[in-house]
Amino acid sequence: MNKKRVYVNRSLDLKKIKYIGLDMDHTLVRYDSEAFEEATFEAMKTLLVERYDYPKEILKIEFDFQKAIRGLIVDREMGFILKLNRHGTIRESYRGTKPMTYKEVKQVYGSSYIDISEKRFLAVDTHFSISFACLFMNLVDYFQSQGNSGFVTPAELCDHLWVVLDDTHRESIVKKMVLEDPARFLIKETGMIEAIKKFKKHGKRFFVLTNSDYKYTETLLNYSFPNQEWKELFDWTIVSAKKPRFFYDDLDFLKINENGSLENWQKPLEKGIYQGGCAKKFVSYLDLDESSILYVGDHIYGDILRLKKDCGWTTALVIEELGQEVEMNEKAQVYASEIKSLMNEKIVVEKKLDELICKKIEGGVEYDDQTRQDMIEEFKALDRKIIPLITKQRNLFNSSWGEVMRVGLEESYFAHQVERFADIYMPKLLDLLCLSPRTYLRSPKKPLSHEIDS
Ligand SMILES: [Mg+2]
């Protein structure tokens, strides 16, 4: 039996969903993320040399997909990269590619809590976050090793990276590579057409809503759906949608006709391909009930954050990393139970030591110094066993940053965003479409601290 692969933050009855909207890149069409991030990384380096006179030597910096994960925060002022827990407390931090100690973090930030809405902080949570963070970390190292801190400040470095990343999109530098060699970058998903047809038999209607332009969308969909079957499967394909603006603005639709001509469109959308538009007009032209629409995307900010704030649609988030993370969680169980049993031993020693000290403070009972020292040694010995187990457990995920969804025992800031804005989430779209269209997805009861036996 297949394992449950759709996770629920807020209960959802698929029977009540009549329209399913799909983002294209990294949702309907899957990418080989490592190949795509590496191509982006190389393109960014080249643009830094060509447009910002960065030393040619930086072209030698190699891409390492394991150096970063999604959901990190850049401190533009200091040039550090941070991983936060759900409350915005720094739990992991790097200066360049070197981990920082707790003491260093304290020295810089005082309290380790940061306000992410401050301009100096930049959240990197898109699919280009790994190339961006990886290059940023390496360039901080590079300039530090050159003693050339005057060449760029961390903030300038961050801005330059942001601009060249934007340029690679605007000028479609990596997209051109995808168009030339789709097999290098795209993963063909078997079973997608049958799964969509199954939902359509239950009366569900599908649409594509993507920021990609018409030419790119058409090429990728033709590649993924033989014989242009996507034109039959999807009632409306909306390209160049400018999400998240699509969800809160009031822009008009243009219909893209068969001959490529554009036509102003201010009436109910017919089956076909459109450009631009907005959620408000989409819903009102077609007289849709917002609560009957489910939208699936992979980008917290672009796809679901504004959608959740401005529209009544139901949201689903694809988190590609989750597939591996769930698998590794199972492998990590062996370490987790060992850590738990050692922690229990530690608690026993801790209580004995506290009792000893309390008796002296409260009752004047002197203790043998050697006894106290032995207990402290026992305590330290247990720590020496626990620490390598934690490292082994963490290395199962990512040796630099650990899990995307957690920091130690706590939820990561990224996981917190997922919980707030995604009603359901899953490693890939097909996990959702493999379910019966009559499934009732129920959110589990999440215990509060006072409900857990300590
Ligand atoms: Mg996408």
GROMACS .gro file of C-alpha atoms in nm, residues 76-234:
model
  159
   76ARG     CA    1   2.278   4.183   0.408
   77GLU     CA    2   2.456   4.408   0.658
   78MET     CA    3   2.685   4.147   0.810
   79GLY     CA    4   2.714   3.901   0.522
   80PHE     CA    5   2.595   3.610   0.735
   81ILE     CA    6   2.350   3.339   0.641
   82LEU     CA    7   2.103   3.228   0.907
   83LYS     CA    8   1.853   2.956   0.974
   84LEU     CA    9   1.572   3.051   1.209
   85ASN     CA   10   1.316   2.869   1.414
   86ARG     CA   11   0.947   2.955   1.395
   87HIS     CA   12   0.985   3.247   1.636
   88GLY     CA   13   1.265   3.410   1.436
   89THR     CA   14   1.542   3.293   1.670
   90ILE     CA   15   1.877   3.218   1.506
   91ARG     CA   16   1.957   2.849   1.539
   92GLU     CA   17   2.227   2.804   1.270
   93SER     CA   18   2.456   3.064   1.118
   94TYR     CA   19   2.744   3.083   0.873
   95ARG     CA   20   2.999   3.350   0.791
   96GLY     CA   21   3.085   3.257   0.434
   97THR     CA   22   3.110   2.879   0.439
   98LYS     CA   23   3.228   2.868   0.805
   99PRO     CA   24   2.982   2.793   1.083
  100MET     CA   25   2.960   3.058   1.355
  101THR     CA   26   2.965   2.979   1.725
  102TYR     CA   27   2.685   3.067   1.963
  103LYS     CA   28   2.918   3.324   2.123
  104GLU     CA   29   2.982   3.498   1.788
  105VAL     CA   30   2.609   3.515   1.718
  106LYS     CA   31   2.547   3.665   2.062
  107GLN     CA   32   2.820   3.924   2.004
  108VAL     CA   33   2.661   4.040   1.679
  109TYR     CA   34   2.292   4.018   1.753
  110GLY     CA   35   2.277   4.047   2.134
  111SER     CA   36   1.959   3.848   2.166
  112SER     CA   37   1.951   3.578   1.901
  113TYR     CA   38   1.601   3.687   1.796
  114ILE     CA   39   1.577   3.884   1.473
  115ASP     CA   40   1.291   4.070   1.305
  116ILE     CA   41   1.283   3.932   0.955
  117SER     CA   42   1.070   4.223   0.831
  118GLU     CA   43   1.374   4.452   0.872
  119LYS     CA   44   1.523   4.558   0.539
  120ARG     CA   45   1.864   4.412   0.620
  121PHE     CA   46   1.726   4.058   0.611
  122LEU     CA   47   1.646   3.873   0.291
  123ALA     CA   48   1.459   3.542   0.288
  124VAL     CA   49   1.576   3.306   0.013
  125ASP     CA   50   1.297   3.056  -0.025
  126THR     CA   51   1.252   3.007  -0.400
  127HIS     CA   52   1.391   2.736  -0.621
  128PHE     CA   53   1.696   2.952  -0.687
  129SER     CA   54   1.776   2.983  -0.320
  130ILE     CA   55   2.047   2.719  -0.333
  131SER     CA   56   2.241   2.880  -0.619
  132PHE     CA   57   2.196   3.223  -0.457
  133ALA     CA   58   2.299   3.120  -0.105
  134CYS     CA   59   2.582   2.898  -0.227
  135LEU     CA   60   2.735   3.176  -0.439
  136PHE     CA   61   2.687   3.434  -0.165
  137MET     CA   62   2.866   3.215   0.093
  138ASN     CA   63   3.153   3.141  -0.144
  139LEU     CA   64   3.198   3.504  -0.244
  140VAL     CA   65   3.207   3.618   0.121
  141ASP     CA   66   3.488   3.362   0.168
  142TYR     CA   67   3.661   3.475  -0.150
  143PHE     CA   68   3.668   3.845  -0.065
  144GLN     CA   69   3.773   3.771   0.290
  145SER     CA   70   4.063   3.553   0.172
  146GLN     CA   71   4.174   3.833  -0.062
  147GLY     CA   72   4.173   4.083   0.221
  148ASN     CA   73   3.972   4.281  -0.032
  149SER     CA   74   3.681   4.377   0.183
  150GLY     CA   75   3.664   4.719   0.017
  151PHE     CA   76   3.566   4.575  -0.323
  152VAL     CA   77   3.207   4.520  -0.219
  153THR     CA   78   3.021   4.540   0.109
  154PRO     CA   79   2.804   4.237   0.198
  155ALA     CA   80   2.495   4.445   0.118
  156GLU     CA   81   2.632   4.537  -0.226
  157LEU     CA   82   2.728   4.177  -0.288
  158CYS     CA   83   2.376   4.069  -0.198
  159ASP     CA   84   2.223   4.338  -0.424
  160HIS     CA   85   2.451   4.244  -0.716
  161LEU     CA   86   2.356   3.879  -0.678
  162TRP     CA   87   1.989   3.970  -0.668
  163VAL     CA   88   2.020   4.179  -0.984
  164VAL     CA   89   2.210   3.914  -1.180
  165LEU     CA   90   1.965   3.648  -1.064
  166ASP     CA   91   1.684   3.869  -1.188
  167ASP     CA   92   1.873   3.924  -1.516
  168THR     CA   93   1.905   3.550  -1.572
  169HIS     CA   94   1.524   3.533  -1.547
  170ARG     CA   95   1.441   3.846  -1.744
  171GLU     CA   96   1.680   3.757  -2.022
  172SER     CA   97   1.572   3.393  -1.995
  173ILE     CA   98   1.937   3.284  -1.985
  174VAL     CA   99   1.871   2.952  -1.810
  175LYS     CA  100   1.529   2.915  -1.971
  176LYS     CA  101   1.696   2.926  -2.315
  177MET     CA  102   1.914   2.635  -2.201
  178VAL     CA  103   1.602   2.447  -2.091
  179LEU     CA  104   1.433   2.511  -2.426
  180GLU     CA  105   1.741   2.384  -2.612
  181ASP     CA  106   1.785   2.072  -2.403
  182PRO     CA  107   1.471   1.993  -2.199
  183ALA     CA  108   1.586   1.637  -2.122
  184ARG     CA  109   1.880   1.781  -1.924
  185PHE     CA  110   1.660   1.986  -1.694
  186LEU     CA  111   1.313   1.834  -1.685
  187ILE     CA  112   1.182   1.515  -1.525
  188LYS     CA  113   0.911   1.336  -1.720
  189GLU     CA  114   0.639   1.233  -1.478
  190THR     CA  115   0.457   0.915  -1.574
  191GLY     CA  116   0.097   0.878  -1.469
  192MET     CA  117   0.017   1.251  -1.468
  193ILE     CA  118  -0.225   1.241  -1.764
  194GLU     CA  119  -0.419   0.942  -1.625
  195ALA     CA  120  -0.436   1.105  -1.280
  196ILE     CA  121  -0.576   1.431  -1.423
  197LYS     CA  122  -0.827   1.237  -1.634
  198LYS     CA  123  -0.943   1.050  -1.322
  199PHE     CA  124  -1.017   1.383  -1.147
  200LYS     CA  125  -1.193   1.513  -1.459
  201LYS     CA  126  -1.426   1.211  -1.454
  202HIS     CA  127  -1.539   1.338  -1.113
  203GLY     CA  128  -1.631   1.673  -1.269
  204LYS     CA  129  -1.318   1.864  -1.163
  205ARG     CA  130  -1.186   2.124  -1.408
  206PHE     CA  131  -0.817   2.207  -1.436
  207PHE     CA  132  -0.633   2.526  -1.527
  208VAL     CA  133  -0.268   2.629  -1.547
  209LEU     CA  134  -0.160   2.960  -1.392
  210THR     CA  135   0.205   3.041  -1.454
  211ASN     CA  136   0.439   3.340  -1.459
  212SER     CA  137   0.627   3.185  -1.751
  213ASP     CA  138   0.567   3.335  -2.095
  214TYR     CA  139   0.366   3.172  -2.370
  215LYS     CA  140   0.656   3.033  -2.572
  216TYR     CA  141   0.824   2.872  -2.270
  217THR     CA  142   0.494   2.737  -2.134
  218GLU     CA  143   0.393   2.591  -2.469
  219THR     CA  144   0.732   2.421  -2.518
  220LEU     CA  145   0.738   2.269  -2.170
  221LEU     CA  146   0.378   2.150  -2.186
  222ASN     CA  147   0.431   2.002  -2.535
  223TYR     CA  148   0.736   1.819  -2.395
  224SER     CA  149   0.547   1.690  -2.090
  225PHE     CA  150   0.216   1.608  -2.262
  226PRO     CA  151   0.258   1.421  -2.594
  227ASN     CA  152   0.027   1.517  -2.882
  228GLN     CA  153  -0.046   1.851  -2.714
  229GLU     CA  154  -0.288   1.674  -2.483
  230TRP     CA  155  -0.256   1.959  -2.233
  231LYS     CA  156  -0.482   2.170  -2.456
  232GLU     CA  157  -0.755   1.916  -2.397
  233LEU     CA  158  -0.684   1.853  -2.028
  234PHE     CA  159  -0.670   2.216  -1.914
   0.00000   0.00000   0.00000
